[in-house]
Protein backbone atom coordinates (compact mmCIF):
# COMPACT_ATOMS: atom_id res chain seq x y z
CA UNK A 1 68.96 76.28 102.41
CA UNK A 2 71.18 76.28 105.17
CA UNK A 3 75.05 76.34 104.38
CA UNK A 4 76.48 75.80 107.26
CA UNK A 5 76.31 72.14 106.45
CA UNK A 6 78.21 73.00 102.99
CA UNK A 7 82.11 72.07 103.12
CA UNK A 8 84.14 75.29 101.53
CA UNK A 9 84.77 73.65 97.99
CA UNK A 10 80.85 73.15 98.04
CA UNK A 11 80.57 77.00 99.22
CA UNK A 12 82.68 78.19 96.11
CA UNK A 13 80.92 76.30 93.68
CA UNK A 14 77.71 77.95 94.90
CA UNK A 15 79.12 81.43 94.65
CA UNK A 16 81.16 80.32 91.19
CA UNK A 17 77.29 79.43 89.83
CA UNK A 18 75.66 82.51 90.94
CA UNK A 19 74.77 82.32 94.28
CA UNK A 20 76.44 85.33 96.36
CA UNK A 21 75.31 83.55 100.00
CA UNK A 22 78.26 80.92 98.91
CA UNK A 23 81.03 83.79 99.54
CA UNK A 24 78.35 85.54 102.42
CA UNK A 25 79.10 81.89 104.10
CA UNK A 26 82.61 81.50 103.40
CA UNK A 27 83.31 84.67 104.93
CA UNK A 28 80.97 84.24 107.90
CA UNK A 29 83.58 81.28 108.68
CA UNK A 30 86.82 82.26 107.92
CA UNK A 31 86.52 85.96 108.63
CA UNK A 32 88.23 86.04 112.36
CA UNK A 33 91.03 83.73 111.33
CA UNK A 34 92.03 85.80 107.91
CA UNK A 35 91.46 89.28 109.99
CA UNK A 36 93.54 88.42 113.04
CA UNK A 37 96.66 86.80 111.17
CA UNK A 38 96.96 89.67 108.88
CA UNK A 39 96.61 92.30 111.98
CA UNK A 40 99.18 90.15 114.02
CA UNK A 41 101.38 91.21 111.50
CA UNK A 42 100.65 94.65 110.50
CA UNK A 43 99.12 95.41 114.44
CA UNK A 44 97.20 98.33 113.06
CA UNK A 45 93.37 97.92 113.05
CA UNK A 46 92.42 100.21 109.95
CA UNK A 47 95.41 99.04 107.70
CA UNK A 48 94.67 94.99 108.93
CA UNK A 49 90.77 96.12 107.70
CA UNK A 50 92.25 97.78 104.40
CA UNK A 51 94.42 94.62 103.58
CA UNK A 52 91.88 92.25 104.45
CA UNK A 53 89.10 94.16 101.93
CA UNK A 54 91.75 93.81 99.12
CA UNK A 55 92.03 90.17 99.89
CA UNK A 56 89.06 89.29 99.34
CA UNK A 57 88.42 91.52 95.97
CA UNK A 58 91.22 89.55 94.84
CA UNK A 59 89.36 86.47 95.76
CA UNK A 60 86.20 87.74 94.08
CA UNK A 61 88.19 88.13 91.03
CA UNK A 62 89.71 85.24 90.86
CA UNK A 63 86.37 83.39 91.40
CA UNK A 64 84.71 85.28 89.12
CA UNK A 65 87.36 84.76 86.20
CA UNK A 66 87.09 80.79 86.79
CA UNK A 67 90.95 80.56 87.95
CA UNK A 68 90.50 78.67 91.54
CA UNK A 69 91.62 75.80 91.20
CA UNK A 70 92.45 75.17 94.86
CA UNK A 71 90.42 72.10 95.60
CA UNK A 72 89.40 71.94 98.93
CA UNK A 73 92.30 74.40 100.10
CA UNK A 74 89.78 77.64 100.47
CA UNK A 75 91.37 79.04 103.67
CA UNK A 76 95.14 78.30 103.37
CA UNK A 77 94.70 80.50 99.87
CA UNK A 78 93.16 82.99 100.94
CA UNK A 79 95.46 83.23 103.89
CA UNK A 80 98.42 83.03 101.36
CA UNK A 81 96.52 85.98 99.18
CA UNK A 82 96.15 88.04 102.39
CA UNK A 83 99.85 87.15 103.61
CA UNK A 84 101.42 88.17 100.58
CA UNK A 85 99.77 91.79 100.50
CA UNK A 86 101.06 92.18 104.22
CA UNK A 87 104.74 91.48 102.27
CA UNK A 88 103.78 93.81 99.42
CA UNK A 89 102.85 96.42 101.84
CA UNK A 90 105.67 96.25 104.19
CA UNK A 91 107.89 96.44 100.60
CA UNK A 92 106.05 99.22 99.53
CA UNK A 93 106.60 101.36 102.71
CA UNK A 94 110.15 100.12 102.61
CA UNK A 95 109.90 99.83 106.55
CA UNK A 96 113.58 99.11 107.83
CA UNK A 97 113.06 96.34 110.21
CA UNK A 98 115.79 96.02 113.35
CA UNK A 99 118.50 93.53 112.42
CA UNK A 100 120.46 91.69 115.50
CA UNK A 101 123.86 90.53 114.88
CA UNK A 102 124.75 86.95 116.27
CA UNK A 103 125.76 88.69 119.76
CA UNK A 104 122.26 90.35 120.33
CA UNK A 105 123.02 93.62 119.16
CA UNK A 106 120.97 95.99 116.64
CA UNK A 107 123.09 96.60 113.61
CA UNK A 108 122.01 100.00 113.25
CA UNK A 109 122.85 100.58 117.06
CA UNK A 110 126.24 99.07 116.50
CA UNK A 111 126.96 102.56 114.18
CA UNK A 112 127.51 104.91 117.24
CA UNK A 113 126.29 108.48 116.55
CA UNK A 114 126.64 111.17 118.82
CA UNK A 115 127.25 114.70 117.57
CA UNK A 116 127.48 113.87 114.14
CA UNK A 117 129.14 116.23 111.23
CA UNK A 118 127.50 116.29 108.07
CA UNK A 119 130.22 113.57 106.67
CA UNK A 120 128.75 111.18 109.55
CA UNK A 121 125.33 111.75 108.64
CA UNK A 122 125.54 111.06 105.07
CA UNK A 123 127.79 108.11 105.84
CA UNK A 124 124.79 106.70 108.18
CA UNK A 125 122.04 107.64 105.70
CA UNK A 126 124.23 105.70 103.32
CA UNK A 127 124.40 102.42 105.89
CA UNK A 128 121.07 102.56 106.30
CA UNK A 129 120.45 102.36 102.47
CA UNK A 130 122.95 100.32 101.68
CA UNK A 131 121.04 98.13 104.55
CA UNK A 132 117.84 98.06 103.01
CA UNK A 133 119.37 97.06 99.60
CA UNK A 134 121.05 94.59 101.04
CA UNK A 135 118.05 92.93 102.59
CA UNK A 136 115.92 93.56 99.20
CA UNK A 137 118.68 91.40 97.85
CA UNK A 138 118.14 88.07 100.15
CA UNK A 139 115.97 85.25 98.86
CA UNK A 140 112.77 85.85 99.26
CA UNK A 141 111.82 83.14 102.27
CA UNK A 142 114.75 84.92 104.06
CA UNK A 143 113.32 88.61 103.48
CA UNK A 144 109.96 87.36 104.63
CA UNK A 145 111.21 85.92 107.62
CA UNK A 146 113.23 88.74 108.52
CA UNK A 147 110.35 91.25 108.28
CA UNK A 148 108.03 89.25 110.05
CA UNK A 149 110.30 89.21 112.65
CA UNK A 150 111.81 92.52 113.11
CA UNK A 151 109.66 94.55 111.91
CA UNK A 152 106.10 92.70 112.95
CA UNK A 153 107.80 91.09 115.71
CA UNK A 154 106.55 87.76 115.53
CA UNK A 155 107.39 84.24 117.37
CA UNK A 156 108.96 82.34 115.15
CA UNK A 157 105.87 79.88 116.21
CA UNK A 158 103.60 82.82 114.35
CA UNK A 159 105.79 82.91 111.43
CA UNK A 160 105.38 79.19 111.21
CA UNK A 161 102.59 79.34 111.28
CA UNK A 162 101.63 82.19 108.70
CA UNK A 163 104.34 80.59 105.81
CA UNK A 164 103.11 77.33 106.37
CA UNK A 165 106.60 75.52 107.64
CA UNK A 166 108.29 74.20 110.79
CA UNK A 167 109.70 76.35 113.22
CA UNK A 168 112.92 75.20 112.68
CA UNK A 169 112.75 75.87 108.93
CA UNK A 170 111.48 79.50 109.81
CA UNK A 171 114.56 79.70 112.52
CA UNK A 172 116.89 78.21 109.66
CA UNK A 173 115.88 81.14 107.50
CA UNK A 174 116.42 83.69 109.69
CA UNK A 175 119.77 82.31 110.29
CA UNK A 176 120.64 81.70 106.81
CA UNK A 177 119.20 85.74 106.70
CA UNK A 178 121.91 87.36 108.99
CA UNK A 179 124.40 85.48 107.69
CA UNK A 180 123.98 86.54 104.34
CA UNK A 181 123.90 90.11 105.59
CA UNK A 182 126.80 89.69 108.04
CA UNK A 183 128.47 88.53 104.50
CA UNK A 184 127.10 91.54 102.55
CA UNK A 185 128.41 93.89 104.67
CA UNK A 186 131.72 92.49 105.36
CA UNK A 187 132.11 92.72 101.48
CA UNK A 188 130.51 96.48 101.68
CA UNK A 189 133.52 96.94 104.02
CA UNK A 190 136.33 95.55 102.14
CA UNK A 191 135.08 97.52 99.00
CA UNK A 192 135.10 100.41 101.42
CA UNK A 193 138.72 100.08 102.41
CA UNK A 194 140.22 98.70 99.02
């Protein structure tokens, strides 16, 4: 029998019926494209090998349990699968990514510490966790955009690309991003001094 003539929809009803060389195929194909975007984003070889594995368990399982209903759209789901456990794992480490103001300028680098007292300190460790709420708090498009970008540091062509939009709707996010935390903090601030 040779699959390589089998479309992916045909390759997942073979594995759905039985047949394990349906997903042996499928993976054969898509392997390089689902490895290399999730290790463009996470740019660590073990931890882009660890991610990928758990995307395609959750594949299996979803095959298995008869809830793919993706017709004809094998790759772009698993991609989304093995995109969205790049997110959860960037959540879970709770990785502060560099923010720029409009101007260029780190936000974190825009809090000047030299010799600082113990007040200074615990007023930065506060800035920076008032920080990371603050970005936990923006829509999620915004968050993902933001990560990708600071903290991955991808083009805003390879975020495109991974979220499946235009690169002006991934630029628009990232604007609509800082400007919701330029707002945030300015309110931070004004809480501060009131």
């Amino acid at each position: 029998m040779n699959l390589q003539s089998y479309n992916d929809q045909d390759l997942v009803k073979l594995y759905v019926a039985g047949n394990e060389n349906g997903l042996q195929e499928l993976l054969r194909r898509h392997k390089s494209k689902i490895y290399t975007s999730i290790y463009l984003l996470v740019k660590d070889q073990y931890l882009a090998e660890d991610i990928f594995q758990d995307a395609f368990i959750k594949v299996i399982n979803t095959l298995r349990s008869g809830r793919y209903n993706e017709e004809g759209k094998f790759l772009p789901w698993v991609m989304r699968i093995a995109h969205n456990l790049v997110i959860d794992y960037f959540r879970k480490e709770k990785r502060t990514p560099i923010i720029t103001s409009s101007d260029g300028m780190d936000v974190f680098n825009m809090l000047h510490f030299y010799d600082e007292s113990a007040e200074e300190k615990m007023l930065r460790d506060q800035t920076h966790k008032d920080l990371k709420a603050m970005i936990h708090l923006l829509p999620d498009e915004q968050k993902e955009v933001l990560l990708m970008r600071h903290y991955a540091e991808l083009s805003f062509k390879e975020i495109a690309d991974l979220t499946d939009v235009s690169i002006n709707t991934a630029l628009g996010r990232m604007r609509y991003a800082l400007s919701n935390l330029r707002k945030m903090l300015k309110t931070k601030e004004m809480t501060y001094k009131g």
